[in-house]
Amino acid sequence: MSDKAELPKSPDFLCCVDCVGFNLRKTTRAITQFYDEMLRPAGIRVTQYSLLAALKIFGSMLVSHLAEKFVMDRTTLSRNLEVMEKQGLVNVVPGADRRTRWVTITEQGSAVLLEAYPLWQQAQAKIRESMGEERLQTLLDDLSALIQVSQAE
């Protein structure tokens, strides 16, 4: 028997630099800042733009369904919708069941979305131009695959 007790090996935290979660969050912050800056003249942020676009495409929907579509916590979504409602961009009304709420884009929200669209197109074009069409499509496919992996049970 040895007098020296074997100490547990300390983890190599340097490997965390390759963490998918860390790198996606860092990328998300950078891209969010980029889109927010591009959309600034329209007075909205990219999260608001995305929510308005979804409501324009799909129409009125339950807050819970919108949260599912965006893979977003309902509390976070509700906070965003509250701000957007104060800005006159959306209406949020109770559903038939007291626990449900419907969200609808307003005329003002549609007007802001229309104003922001060319700014969003410019942001998209800059990214597409920088990355190239094939590389960008591969990235989008890979991101979709990551969503699937994260939601697999």
C-alpha positions as a LaTeX table, in Angstrom:
\begin{tabular}{lrrr}
\hline
Residue & $x$ (\AA) & $y$ (\AA) & $z$ (\AA) \\
\hline
Met1 & 0.00 & 0.00 & 0.00 \\
Ser2 & 1.26 & 3.42 & $-0.92$ \\
Asp3 & 1.48 & 6.28 & 1.57 \\
Lys4 & 0.47 & 8.67 & $-1.14$ \\
Ala5 & $-3.25$ & 8.75 & $-1.78$ \\
Glu6 & $-3.97$ & 9.22 & $-5.46$ \\
Leu7 & $-5.54$ & 12.61 & $-6.06$ \\
Pro8 & $-8.33$ & 12.90 & $-8.58$ \\
Lys9 & $-7.14$ & 14.31 & $-11.90$ \\
Ser10 & $-8.09$ & 17.95 & $-12.36$ \\
Pro11 & $-10.28$ & 18.53 & $-15.43$ \\
Asp12 & $-8.71$ & 20.25 & $-18.43$ \\
Phe13 & $-10.93$ & 23.30 & $-18.74$ \\
Leu14 & $-9.05$ & 24.41 & $-21.84$ \\
Cys15 & $-11.24$ & 22.00 & $-23.80$ \\
Cys16 & $-14.23$ & 24.23 & $-22.94$ \\
Val17 & $-13.03$ & 26.65 & $-25.62$ \\
Asp18 & $-14.56$ & 24.19 & $-28.10$ \\
Cys19 & $-17.90$ & 24.11 & $-26.25$ \\
Val20 & $-20.73$ & 24.28 & $-28.77$ \\
Gly21 & $-22.99$ & 26.12 & $-26.31$ \\
Phe22 & $-20.39$ & 28.77 & $-25.47$ \\
Asn23 & $-19.52$ & 29.38 & $-29.12$ \\
Leu24 & $-23.14$ & 29.55 & $-30.25$ \\
Arg25 & $-23.98$ & 32.06 & $-27.49$ \\
Lys26 & $-20.95$ & 34.18 & $-28.40$ \\
Thr27 & $-21.94$ & 34.07 & $-32.09$ \\
Thr28 & $-25.56$ & 34.85 & $-31.25$ \\
Arg29 & $-24.53$ & 37.94 & $-29.27$ \\
Ala30 & $-22.34$ & 39.18 & $-32.15$ \\
Ile31 & $-24.99$ & 38.55 & $-34.82$ \\
Thr32 & $-27.72$ & 40.09 & $-32.64$ \\
Gln33 & $-25.61$ & 43.24 & $-32.21$ \\
Phe34 & $-25.03$ & 43.34 & $-35.99$ \\
Tyr35 & $-28.74$ & 43.04 & $-36.86$ \\
Asp36 & $-29.78$ & 45.43 & $-34.07$ \\
Glu37 & $-27.42$ & 48.05 & $-35.49$ \\
Met38 & $-28.72$ & 47.50 & $-39.03$ \\
Leu39 & $-32.37$ & 47.75 & $-37.87$ \\
Arg40 & $-31.79$ & 50.77 & $-35.62$ \\
Pro41 & $-33.18$ & 53.29 & $-38.17$ \\
Ala42 & $-36.55$ & 51.47 & $-38.02$ \\
Gly43 & $-36.54$ & 51.65 & $-34.21$ \\
Ile44 & $-36.70$ & 47.91 & $-33.56$ \\
Arg45 & $-34.35$ & 45.10 & $-32.62$ \\
Val46 & $-33.86$ & 41.81 & $-34.45$ \\
Thr47 & $-35.94$ & 39.87 & $-31.91$ \\
Gln48 & $-38.85$ & 42.25 & $-32.49$ \\
Tyr49 & $-38.35$ & 42.04 & $-36.26$ \\
Ser50 & $-38.42$ & 38.24 & $-36.15$ \\
Leu51 & $-41.58$ & 38.18 & $-34.03$ \\
Leu52 & $-43.33$ & 40.69 & $-36.29$ \\
Ala53 & $-42.31$ & 38.72 & $-39.39$ \\
Ala54 & $-43.63$ & 35.47 & $-37.87$ \\
Leu55 & $-46.95$ & 37.11 & $-37.02$ \\
Lys56 & $-47.17$ & 38.57 & $-40.54$ \\
Ile57 & $-46.46$ & 35.15 & $-42.09$ \\
Phe58 & $-48.56$ & 32.93 & $-39.80$ \\
Gly59 & $-51.18$ & 35.39 & $-38.54$ \\
Ser60 & $-52.50$ & 35.65 & $-35.00$ \\
Met61 & $-51.39$ & 32.88 & $-32.72$ \\
Leu62 & $-51.33$ & 31.78 & $-29.14$ \\
Val63 & $-48.36$ & 33.06 & $-27.16$ \\
Ser64 & $-47.51$ & 29.45 & $-26.26$ \\
His65 & $-47.37$ & 28.47 & $-29.96$ \\
Leu66 & $-45.20$ & 31.47 & $-30.79$ \\
Ala67 & $-42.86$ & 30.50 & $-27.94$ \\
Glu68 & $-42.62$ & 26.96 & $-29.35$ \\
Lys69 & $-41.89$ & 28.26 & $-32.85$ \\
Phe70 & $-39.06$ & 30.42 & $-31.52$ \\
Val71 & $-37.81$ & 27.81 & $-29.03$ \\
Met72 & $-38.23$ & 30.58 & $-26.48$ \\
Asp73 & $-39.21$ & 30.57 & $-22.83$ \\
Arg74 & $-42.80$ & 31.88 & $-22.49$ \\
Thr75 & $-41.79$ & 34.31 & $-19.74$ \\
Thr76 & $-39.07$ & 35.84 & $-21.94$ \\
Leu77 & $-41.46$ & 36.01 & $-24.89$ \\
Ser78 & $-44.15$ & 37.64 & $-22.72$ \\
Arg79 & $-41.67$ & 40.33 & $-21.63$ \\
Asn80 & $-40.78$ & 41.01 & $-25.27$ \\
Leu81 & $-44.44$ & 41.13 & $-26.28$ \\
Glu82 & $-45.23$ & 43.51 & $-23.41$ \\
Val83 & $-42.65$ & 45.99 & $-24.73$ \\
Met84 & $-43.92$ & 45.55 & $-28.28$ \\
Glu85 & $-47.51$ & 46.09 & $-27.13$ \\
Lys86 & $-46.51$ & 49.37 & $-25.43$ \\
Gln87 & $-44.90$ & 50.42 & $-28.73$ \\
Gly88 & $-48.16$ & 49.64 & $-30.53$ \\
Leu89 & $-46.60$ & 46.87 & $-32.64$ \\
Val90 & $-48.78$ & 43.99 & $-31.39$ \\
Asn91 & $-52.00$ & 43.35 & $-29.53$ \\
Val92 & $-52.11$ & 40.65 & $-26.87$ \\
Val93 & $-55.60$ & 39.60 & $-25.78$ \\
Pro94 & $-56.93$ & 36.83 & $-23.54$ \\
Gly95 & $-58.07$ & 33.64 & $-25.25$ \\
Ala96 & $-61.19$ & 31.59 & $-24.54$ \\
Asp97 & $-59.29$ & 29.90 & $-21.71$ \\
Arg98 & $-58.01$ & 32.35 & $-19.08$ \\
Arg99 & $-54.57$ & 30.73 & $-19.28$ \\
Thr100 & $-54.17$ & 31.47 & $-23.00$ \\
Arg101 & $-53.38$ & 34.70 & $-24.80$ \\
Trp102 & $-53.51$ & 35.55 & $-28.49$ \\
Val103 & $-50.98$ & 37.86 & $-30.12$ \\
Thr104 & $-51.66$ & 39.80 & $-33.33$ \\
Ile105 & $-49.56$ & 42.22 & $-35.34$ \\
Thr106 & $-51.09$ & 45.73 & $-35.50$ \\
Glu107 & $-51.22$ & 48.10 & $-38.48$ \\
Gln108 & $-48.38$ & 50.04 & $-36.87$ \\
Gly109 & $-46.44$ & 46.78 & $-36.43$ \\
Ser110 & $-46.96$ & 45.98 & $-40.12$ \\
Ala111 & $-45.78$ & 49.46 & $-41.07$ \\
Val112 & $-42.62$ & 49.14 & $-38.94$ \\
Leu113 & $-41.99$ & 45.68 & $-40.39$ \\
Leu114 & $-42.29$ & 47.12 & $-43.90$ \\
Glu115 & $-39.89$ & 49.96 & $-43.00$ \\
Ala116 & $-37.40$ & 47.51 & $-41.45$ \\
Tyr117 & $-37.51$ & 44.99 & $-44.30$ \\
Pro118 & $-34.95$ & 46.70 & $-46.58$ \\
Leu119 & $-32.63$ & 47.16 & $-43.58$ \\
Trp120 & $-32.97$ & 43.47 & $-42.78$ \\
Gln121 & $-32.29$ & 42.65 & $-46.45$ \\
Gln122 & $-29.07$ & 44.70 & $-46.28$ \\
Ala123 & $-27.95$ & 42.77 & $-43.19$ \\
Gln124 & $-28.77$ & 39.45 & $-44.88$ \\
Ala125 & $-26.90$ & 40.50 & $-48.03$ \\
Lys126 & $-23.78$ & 41.44 & $-46.05$ \\
Ile127 & $-23.72$ & 38.05 & $-44.35$ \\
Arg128 & $-24.54$ & 36.16 & $-47.56$ \\
Glu129 & $-21.85$ & 38.08 & $-49.46$ \\
Ser130 & $-19.26$ & 37.47 & $-46.75$ \\
Met131 & $-19.98$ & 33.76 & $-46.28$ \\
Gly132 & $-21.09$ & 32.72 & $-49.74$ \\
Glu133 & $-24.37$ & 31.01 & $-50.57$ \\
Glu134 & $-23.23$ & 27.40 & $-50.16$ \\
Arg135 & $-21.44$ & 27.99 & $-46.86$ \\
Leu136 & $-24.40$ & 29.94 & $-45.48$ \\
Gln137 & $-26.84$ & 27.18 & $-46.47$ \\
Thr138 & $-24.61$ & 24.59 & $-44.81$ \\
Leu139 & $-24.55$ & 26.72 & $-41.64$ \\
Leu140 & $-28.35$ & 27.04 & $-41.62$ \\
Asp141 & $-28.72$ & 23.28 & $-42.15$ \\
Asp142 & $-26.25$ & 22.59 & $-39.33$ \\
Leu143 & $-28.09$ & 24.97 & $-36.99$ \\
Ser144 & $-31.37$ & 23.18 & $-37.73$ \\
Ala145 & $-29.66$ & 19.87 & $-36.97$ \\
Leu146 & $-28.42$ & 21.25 & $-33.64$ \\
Ile147 & $-31.96$ & 22.28 & $-32.73$ \\
Gln148 & $-33.11$ & 18.72 & $-33.51$ \\
Val149 & $-30.30$ & 17.24 & $-31.38$ \\
Ser150 & $-31.13$ & 19.52 & $-28.45$ \\
Gln151 & $-34.81$ & 18.58 & $-28.55$ \\
Ala152 & $-34.33$ & 14.83 & $-28.99$ \\
Glu153 & $-35.50$ & 12.80 & $-26.02$ \\
\hline
\end{tabular}
